[in-house]
Amino acid sequence: MTIYSLYIYDRHCDCVYYQDWHRTSPIRPPPFTNFRPGVHRIPSPPSITTKESIFNTKRLSALEDVERVGNRELKGLPFDEESKLVYGVILSLRNMVKKLSGRDEAFTSYRTAQYKLHLYETLTGYRFVLLSDPNVDSLRFVLKQIYTGPFLDYVVRNPLVIMDSREEGIDNDLFRSAVDRHMRNLSMFS
Amino acid sequence: MTIHAVWVINKAGGLVFSRTYSDTLPTQTLNATLILAGTLHGIHAITSRLNPITGKGGLESFEGENWGGKIWMSLTGIKLVVLHSIAHQGLDELMKKIYEIYSDAVMKNPFQTLEMPINSSLFESRLLGLIQSVN
């Protein structure tokens, strides 16, 4: 019984927040071209700290070395691709459930042998996605609690957070620690 | 428990068998069902990549508010999909029984071509008997 990760998407289908707890599969930070500030706190790859002289002929090869080592050490999907895959899966399953029901029926969760994904949609188009252990009951109430609690207090009522910005996420220290506290107080978190 | 529909998807993602057993869900055209089965096949592959811990395995079940679906993949790669009402018990045994009927009535049929649509009255009648005992 445990909680793995939390994704929040806005109505533009962009991931605006990410946090993980007991996740063991590796994840890579996104490439710099796709980096959006204020979404996640995945440590960035080791960069070249000492600036070498431009007259050093070995400079280029050293750079390549660092890149190769960096690529070998960092496994897993880059964050931007992973968040898009998660969104794609919930979108297609949502459409499928809707199509098969013939009416506006909400898709709530899916399960694999390793994890269970819970989805909670707000009326404003925010989608809260939680990955947990497969044996737990529905955790949509937790997502609703996060929405009505920390999300409203530290994101919606926070004048420093730009909602709907499309440039950056909603991450801030208060929100992150409040979500963390909320999750750690759950009985299924261990 | 009510079983709404049973699908069989071959290992390439094509729908080879589909029957509905209740009128809770609206009837779909065959083309729509084919597309949905293909989508499910793709989702199955993606979900195994999103694994937060080590291990393998794709989509096993999904739920809406009033009904859900269960997917069971055999070692040979065919997927059995059952759409059912939310209160469900003994679904795993039911899947096993469906697979048993499938292997008896379809795989042992010398006129059945692998990966092709299933047109077997024996399979259909035995499946209908099983589902009627559950519904």
Tab-separated table of C-alpha atoms in Angstrom:
chain	number	residue	atom	x	y	z
A	1	MET	CA	0.000	0.000	0.000
A	2	THR	CA	1.678	3.113	-1.100
A	3	ILE	CA	1.460	6.234	-3.197
A	4	TYR	CA	3.749	6.687	-6.191
A	5	SER	CA	3.185	9.999	-7.898
A	6	LEU	CA	0.837	12.908	-8.555
A	7	TYR	CA	0.348	14.806	-11.816
A	8	ILE	CA	-1.851	17.877	-12.258
A	9	TYR	CA	-2.894	18.946	-15.770
A	10	ASP	CA	-4.603	22.204	-16.681
A	11	ARG	CA	-7.277	22.769	-19.310
A	12	HIS	CA	-4.640	23.288	-21.988
A	13	CYS	CA	-3.529	19.669	-21.472
A	14	ASP	CA	-0.193	20.821	-20.047
A	15	CYS	CA	1.279	19.239	-16.968
A	16	VAL	CA	1.509	22.029	-14.367
A	17	TYR	CA	2.606	20.046	-11.330
A	18	TYR	CA	4.429	16.805	-10.571
A	19	GLN	CA	5.498	15.182	-7.336
A	20	ASP	CA	6.556	11.637	-6.511
A	21	TRP	CA	7.054	9.595	-3.345
A	22	HIS	CA	7.878	5.891	-3.526
A	23	ARG	CA	8.624	5.786	-7.197
A	24	THR	CA	11.569	3.532	-8.039
A	25	SER	CA	11.583	3.579	-11.838
A	26	PRO	CA	14.011	6.204	-13.127
A	27	ILE	CA	12.910	9.464	-14.697
A	28	ARG	CA	15.016	11.943	-16.650
A	29	PRO	CA	14.672	15.706	-16.590
A	30	PRO	CA	13.291	17.064	-19.857
A	31	PRO	CA	15.671	18.524	-22.428
A	32	PHE	CA	16.287	22.259	-22.031
A	33	THR	CA	14.189	23.108	-25.062
A	34	ASN	CA	11.096	21.583	-23.445
A	35	PHE	CA	11.745	22.758	-19.920
A	36	ARG	CA	8.871	24.490	-18.166
A	37	PRO	CA	9.615	26.106	-14.815
A	38	GLY	CA	7.470	25.444	-11.778
A	39	VAL	CA	6.291	21.933	-12.623
A	40	HIS	CA	8.646	19.399	-11.090
A	41	ARG	CA	11.815	19.263	-9.023
A	42	ILE	CA	13.667	16.529	-10.831
A	43	PRO	CA	17.380	17.302	-10.468
A	44	SER	CA	18.931	18.453	-13.724
A	45	PRO	CA	21.683	16.395	-15.355
A	46	PRO	CA	25.291	16.952	-14.328
A	47	SER	CA	26.598	19.862	-16.322
A	48	ILE	CA	30.105	20.998	-17.084
A	49	THR	CA	30.953	23.284	-14.201
A	50	THR	CA	34.436	24.371	-15.077
A	51	LYS	CA	34.576	26.430	-18.199
A	52	GLU	CA	37.508	25.376	-20.265
A	53	SER	CA	39.644	27.590	-22.404
A	54	ILE	CA	38.562	27.900	-25.984
A	55	PHE	CA	42.176	27.231	-26.957
A	56	ASN	CA	41.999	23.783	-25.440
A	57	THR	CA	41.809	21.395	-28.368
A	58	LYS	CA	40.413	18.629	-26.202
A	59	ARG	CA	37.429	20.750	-25.213
A	60	LEU	CA	35.006	19.254	-27.709
A	61	SER	CA	35.833	15.678	-26.932
A	62	ALA	CA	35.498	16.367	-23.208
A	63	LEU	CA	32.041	17.750	-23.826
A	64	GLU	CA	31.078	14.651	-25.739
A	65	ASP	CA	32.382	12.512	-22.905
A	66	VAL	CA	30.193	14.264	-20.388
A	67	GLU	CA	27.210	13.872	-22.644
A	68	ARG	CA	27.833	10.207	-23.158
A	69	VAL	CA	28.328	9.569	-19.441
A	70	GLY	CA	25.257	11.627	-18.643
A	71	ASN	CA	23.123	9.694	-21.099
A	72	ARG	CA	24.323	6.387	-19.809
A	73	GLU	CA	23.604	7.246	-16.195
A	74	LEU	CA	20.178	8.729	-16.779
A	75	LYS	CA	17.683	6.039	-17.621
A	76	GLY	CA	13.963	6.194	-18.088
A	77	LEU	CA	11.745	8.505	-20.079
A	78	PRO	CA	12.303	12.257	-20.042
A	79	PHE	CA	9.689	13.942	-17.863
A	80	ASP	CA	7.964	15.820	-20.690
A	81	GLU	CA	7.423	12.645	-22.702
A	82	GLU	CA	6.192	10.712	-19.716
A	83	SER	CA	3.664	13.354	-18.727
A	84	LYS	CA	2.364	13.408	-22.292
A	85	LEU	CA	1.980	9.628	-22.273
A	86	VAL	CA	0.025	9.759	-19.002
A	87	TYR	CA	-2.237	12.426	-20.456
A	88	GLY	CA	-2.682	10.462	-23.665
A	89	VAL	CA	-3.714	7.335	-21.823
A	90	ILE	CA	-6.285	9.068	-19.628
A	91	LEU	CA	-7.637	10.997	-22.595
A	92	SER	CA	-8.113	7.881	-24.741
A	93	LEU	CA	-9.609	5.856	-21.908
A	94	ARG	CA	-11.930	8.744	-21.077
A	95	ASN	CA	-13.086	8.957	-24.675
A	96	MET	CA	-13.510	5.209	-24.816
A	97	VAL	CA	-15.646	5.092	-21.669
A	98	LYS	CA	-17.697	7.998	-22.986
A	99	LYS	CA	-18.170	6.370	-26.370
A	100	LEU	CA	-19.148	2.987	-24.939
A	101	SER	CA	-21.588	4.514	-22.437
A	102	GLY	CA	-23.161	6.720	-25.053
A	103	ARG	CA	-23.366	9.547	-22.538
A	104	ASP	CA	-21.141	11.753	-20.402
A	105	GLU	CA	-19.771	9.148	-18.049
A	106	ALA	CA	-16.593	9.920	-16.130
A	107	PHE	CA	-13.628	7.595	-16.323
A	108	THR	CA	-12.313	7.106	-12.790
A	109	SER	CA	-9.419	4.663	-12.631
A	110	TYR	CA	-7.445	1.899	-14.267
A	111	ARG	CA	-5.285	-0.815	-12.851
A	112	THR	CA	-2.296	-2.860	-13.985
A	113	ALA	CA	-0.426	-5.538	-12.032
A	114	GLN	CA	2.008	-2.910	-10.698
A	115	TYR	CA	0.016	0.249	-10.138
A	116	LYS	CA	-3.392	1.892	-10.185
A	117	LEU	CA	-4.137	5.281	-11.699
A	118	HIS	CA	-6.891	7.481	-10.294
A	119	LEU	CA	-8.334	10.462	-12.131
A	120	TYR	CA	-10.301	13.374	-10.732
A	121	GLU	CA	-11.539	16.122	-13.040
A	122	THR	CA	-12.618	19.512	-11.783
A	123	LEU	CA	-15.243	21.638	-13.489
A	124	THR	CA	-12.547	24.131	-14.417
A	125	GLY	CA	-10.752	21.517	-16.480
A	126	TYR	CA	-7.963	20.636	-14.086
A	127	ARG	CA	-7.161	16.947	-14.029
A	128	PHE	CA	-5.613	15.393	-10.953
A	129	VAL	CA	-3.885	12.079	-11.598
A	130	LEU	CA	-2.596	9.853	-8.819
A	131	LEU	CA	-0.568	6.664	-9.198
A	132	SER	CA	-0.810	4.248	-6.292
A	133	ASP	CA	-0.479	0.633	-5.302
A	134	PRO	CA	-2.923	-1.590	-7.285
A	135	ASN	CA	-4.643	-2.977	-4.193
A	136	VAL	CA	-6.108	0.243	-2.815
A	137	ASP	CA	-9.732	1.316	-3.156
A	138	SER	CA	-10.645	4.414	-5.092
A	139	LEU	CA	-8.487	7.383	-4.057
A	140	ARG	CA	-10.518	10.020	-5.835
A	141	PHE	CA	-11.524	11.447	-2.460
A	142	VAL	CA	-7.838	12.173	-1.806
A	143	LEU	CA	-7.573	14.069	-5.072
A	144	LYS	CA	-10.701	15.979	-4.216
A	145	GLN	CA	-9.233	16.818	-0.815
A	146	ILE	CA	-6.066	18.097	-2.465
A	147	TYR	CA	-8.163	20.206	-4.802
A	148	THR	CA	-10.389	21.692	-2.097
A	149	GLY	CA	-7.530	22.017	0.407
A	150	PRO	CA	-3.961	22.817	-0.646
A	151	PHE	CA	-4.792	23.607	-4.275
A	152	LEU	CA	-7.343	26.302	-3.451
A	153	ASP	CA	-5.333	27.679	-0.534
A	154	TYR	CA	-1.870	27.834	-2.048
A	155	VAL	CA	-2.473	28.006	-5.799
A	156	VAL	CA	-5.812	29.626	-6.573
A	157	ARG	CA	-5.615	32.097	-3.688
A	158	ASN	CA	-1.930	32.754	-4.234
A	159	PRO	CA	-1.466	36.024	-6.153
A	160	LEU	CA	2.049	35.005	-7.160
A	161	VAL	CA	0.910	31.931	-9.070
A	162	ILE	CA	-0.071	32.705	-12.638
A	163	MET	CA	-2.941	30.393	-13.455
A	164	ASP	CA	-3.454	29.388	-17.084
A	165	SER	CA	-0.084	30.858	-18.020
A	166	ARG	CA	1.016	28.105	-20.449
A	167	GLU	CA	4.597	29.178	-19.726
A	168	GLU	CA	5.088	27.863	-16.241
A	169	GLY	CA	3.611	25.503	-13.672
A	170	ILE	CA	1.975	26.164	-10.331
A	171	ASP	CA	4.719	24.801	-8.094
A	172	ASN	CA	5.485	26.684	-4.879
A	173	ASP	CA	6.954	25.643	-1.543
A	174	LEU	CA	3.744	25.963	0.464
A	175	PHE	CA	1.710	23.890	-1.988
A	176	ARG	CA	4.375	21.237	-2.289
A	177	SER	CA	4.785	20.826	1.454
A	178	ALA	CA	1.020	20.854	2.025
A	179	VAL	CA	0.505	18.097	-0.561
A	180	ASP	CA	3.387	16.161	0.939
A	181	ARG	CA	1.920	16.458	4.443
A	182	HIS	CA	-1.512	15.427	3.195
A	183	MET	CA	-0.142	12.317	1.487
A	184	ARG	CA	2.009	11.268	4.414
A	185	ASN	CA	-1.006	11.440	6.732
A	186	LEU	CA	-2.935	8.926	4.629
A	187	SER	CA	-3.271	5.435	6.017
A	188	MET	CA	-2.211	3.842	2.721
A	189	PHE	CA	1.013	5.856	2.618
A	190	SER	CA	3.844	3.790	4.058
B	1	MET	CA	-22.909	-8.802	-11.593
B	2	THR	CA	-23.971	-8.143	-15.156
B	3	ILE	CA	-21.758	-8.841	-18.129
B	4	HIS	CA	-22.375	-6.219	-20.797
B	5	ALA	CA	-20.085	-7.470	-23.546
B	6	VAL	CA	-17.234	-9.822	-24.396
B	7	TRP	CA	-14.496	-9.022	-26.903
B	8	VAL	CA	-11.604	-11.098	-28.156
B	9	ILE	CA	-8.643	-9.141	-29.515
B	10	ASN	CA	-5.887	-10.915	-31.421
B	11	LYS	CA	-2.230	-10.219	-30.821
B	12	ALA	CA	-2.056	-7.602	-33.567
B	13	GLY	CA	-4.825	-5.557	-31.953
B	14	GLY	CA	-7.619	-6.614	-34.291
B	15	LEU	CA	-11.043	-7.462	-32.962
B	16	VAL	CA	-11.894	-11.088	-33.826
B	17	PHE	CA	-15.014	-11.528	-31.731
B	18	SER	CA	-17.514	-9.255	-30.007
B	19	ARG	CA	-20.955	-9.887	-28.553
B	20	THR	CA	-23.139	-7.826	-26.262
B	21	TYR	CA	-25.178	-9.549	-23.556
B	22	SER	CA	-27.134	-6.695	-22.006
B	23	ASP	CA	-28.786	-3.516	-23.228
B	24	THR	CA	-27.275	-1.263	-20.540
B	25	LEU	CA	-24.623	0.001	-22.912
B	26	PRO	CA	-25.828	1.316	-26.268
B	27	THR	CA	-25.074	-0.862	-29.264
B	28	GLN	CA	-22.066	0.240	-31.279
B	29	THR	CA	-21.443	-0.247	-34.944
B	30	LEU	CA	-18.879	-2.897	-35.761
B	31	ASN	CA	-16.506	-0.233	-37.054
B	32	ALA	CA	-16.701	1.735	-33.802
B	33	THR	CA	-16.016	-1.407	-31.788
B	34	LEU	CA	-13.055	-2.243	-34.038
B	35	ILE	CA	-11.577	1.197	-33.406
B	36	LEU	CA	-12.126	0.924	-29.645
B	37	ALA	CA	-10.482	-2.494	-29.570
B	38	GLY	CA	-7.479	-1.122	-31.427
B	39	THR	CA	-7.281	1.806	-29.005
B	40	LEU	CA	-7.375	-0.567	-26.069
B	41	HIS	CA	-4.518	-2.542	-27.591
B	42	GLY	CA	-2.435	0.632	-27.836
B	43	ILE	CA	-3.309	1.771	-24.319
B	44	HIS	CA	-2.268	-1.647	-23.037
B	45	ALA	CA	1.197	-1.139	-24.505
B	46	ILE	CA	1.589	2.418	-23.157
B	47	THR	CA	0.423	1.646	-19.616
B	48	SER	CA	3.217	-0.867	-19.154
B	49	ARG	CA	5.733	1.897	-19.935
B	50	LEU	CA	4.325	4.226	-17.277
B	51	ASN	CA	5.201	1.812	-14.507
B	52	PRO	CA	6.386	3.683	-11.380
B	53	ILE	CA	8.151	0.602	-10.020
B	54	THR	CA	10.097	-2.198	-11.640
B	55	GLY	CA	8.176	-5.011	-13.216
B	56	LYS	CA	6.088	-5.642	-16.277
B	57	GLY	CA	2.433	-5.721	-17.102
B	58	GLY	CA	-0.090	-3.657	-18.966
B	59	LEU	CA	-3.650	-2.568	-18.367
B	60	GLU	CA	-5.723	-5.104	-16.427
B	61	SER	CA	-8.933	-3.242	-15.707
B	62	PHE	CA	-10.498	0.171	-16.028
B	63	GLU	CA	-13.520	1.725	-14.407
B	64	GLY	CA	-16.046	4.412	-15.107
B	65	GLU	CA	-18.675	5.494	-12.623
B	66	ASN	CA	-21.223	2.811	-13.462
B	67	TRP	CA	-19.390	0.100	-15.311
B	68	GLY	CA	-15.900	-1.236	-15.849
B	69	GLY	CA	-13.814	-3.365	-18.128
B	70	LYS	CA	-11.447	-6.208	-17.412
B	71	ILE	CA	-8.641	-7.217	-19.728
B	72	TRP	CA	-6.891	-10.521	-19.507
B	73	MET	CA	-4.007	-11.382	-21.784
B	74	SER	CA	-3.023	-14.979	-22.443
B	75	LEU	CA	0.600	-16.063	-22.814
B	76	THR	CA	0.070	-16.231	-26.547
B	77	GLY	CA	-0.954	-12.585	-26.681
B	78	ILE	CA	-4.697	-12.698	-27.269
B	79	LYS	CA	-6.715	-10.406	-25.050
B	80	LEU	CA	-10.096	-11.202	-23.572
B	81	VAL	CA	-12.064	-8.089	-22.674
B	82	VAL	CA	-15.171	-8.217	-20.513
B	83	LEU	CA	-17.314	-5.147	-19.907
B	84	HIS	CA	-19.186	-5.546	-16.649
B	85	SER	CA	-21.227	-3.696	-14.043
B	86	ILE	CA	-19.284	-2.233	-11.118
B	87	ALA	CA	-20.355	-4.667	-8.423
B	88	HIS	CA	-18.368	-7.666	-9.585
B	89	GLN	CA	-17.191	-10.845	-7.970
B	90	GLY	CA	-15.532	-13.881	-9.424
B	91	LEU	CA	-14.505	-12.060	-12.562
B	92	ASP	CA	-11.117	-13.791	-12.626
B	93	GLU	CA	-12.746	-17.220	-12.648
B	94	LEU	CA	-15.108	-16.057	-15.365
B	95	MET	CA	-12.168	-14.971	-17.545
B	96	LYS	CA	-10.542	-18.362	-17.047
B	97	LYS	CA	-13.765	-20.102	-18.050
B	98	ILE	CA	-14.082	-17.921	-21.153
B	99	TYR	CA	-10.511	-18.797	-22.086
B	100	GLU	CA	-11.296	-22.470	-21.545
B	101	ILE	CA	-14.271	-22.233	-23.885
B	102	TYR	CA	-12.107	-20.289	-26.353
B	103	SER	CA	-9.396	-22.934	-26.378
B	104	ASP	CA	-11.933	-25.768	-26.631
B	105	ALA	CA	-14.296	-24.341	-29.215
B	106	VAL	CA	-11.983	-22.108	-31.248
B	107	MET	CA	-8.402	-23.288	-30.990
B	108	LYS	CA	-9.287	-26.964	-31.374
B	109	ASN	CA	-11.427	-26.212	-34.404
B	110	PRO	CA	-9.478	-27.332	-37.491
B	111	PHE	CA	-11.362	-24.864	-39.692
B	112	GLN	CA	-10.356	-21.841	-37.612
B	113	THR	CA	-7.548	-19.742	-39.051
B	114	LEU	CA	-5.352	-18.094	-36.455
B	115	GLU	CA	-5.833	-14.327	-35.988
B	116	MET	CA	-9.012	-14.352	-38.063
B	117	PRO	CA	-12.559	-13.461	-36.951
B	118	ILE	CA	-14.277	-16.181	-34.994
B	119	ASN	CA	-17.395	-17.591	-36.646
B	120	SER	CA	-18.167	-20.549	-34.481
B	121	SER	CA	-21.693	-21.321	-33.333
B	122	LEU	CA	-20.313	-23.737	-30.723
B	123	PHE	CA	-18.202	-20.962	-29.180
B	124	GLU	CA	-21.107	-18.557	-29.249
B	125	SER	CA	-23.618	-20.927	-27.675
B	126	ARG	CA	-21.252	-22.104	-24.945
B	127	LEU	CA	-20.284	-18.509	-24.172
B	128	LEU	CA	-23.943	-17.501	-24.078
B	129	GLY	CA	-24.646	-20.317	-21.618
B	130	LEU	CA	-21.793	-19.175	-19.377
B	131	ILE	CA	-22.792	-15.511	-19.440
B	132	GLN	CA	-26.457	-16.320	-18.822
B	133	SER	CA	-25.500	-18.292	-15.727
B	134	VAL	CA	-23.723	-15.181	-14.427
B	135	ASN	CA	-26.129	-12.405	-15.447
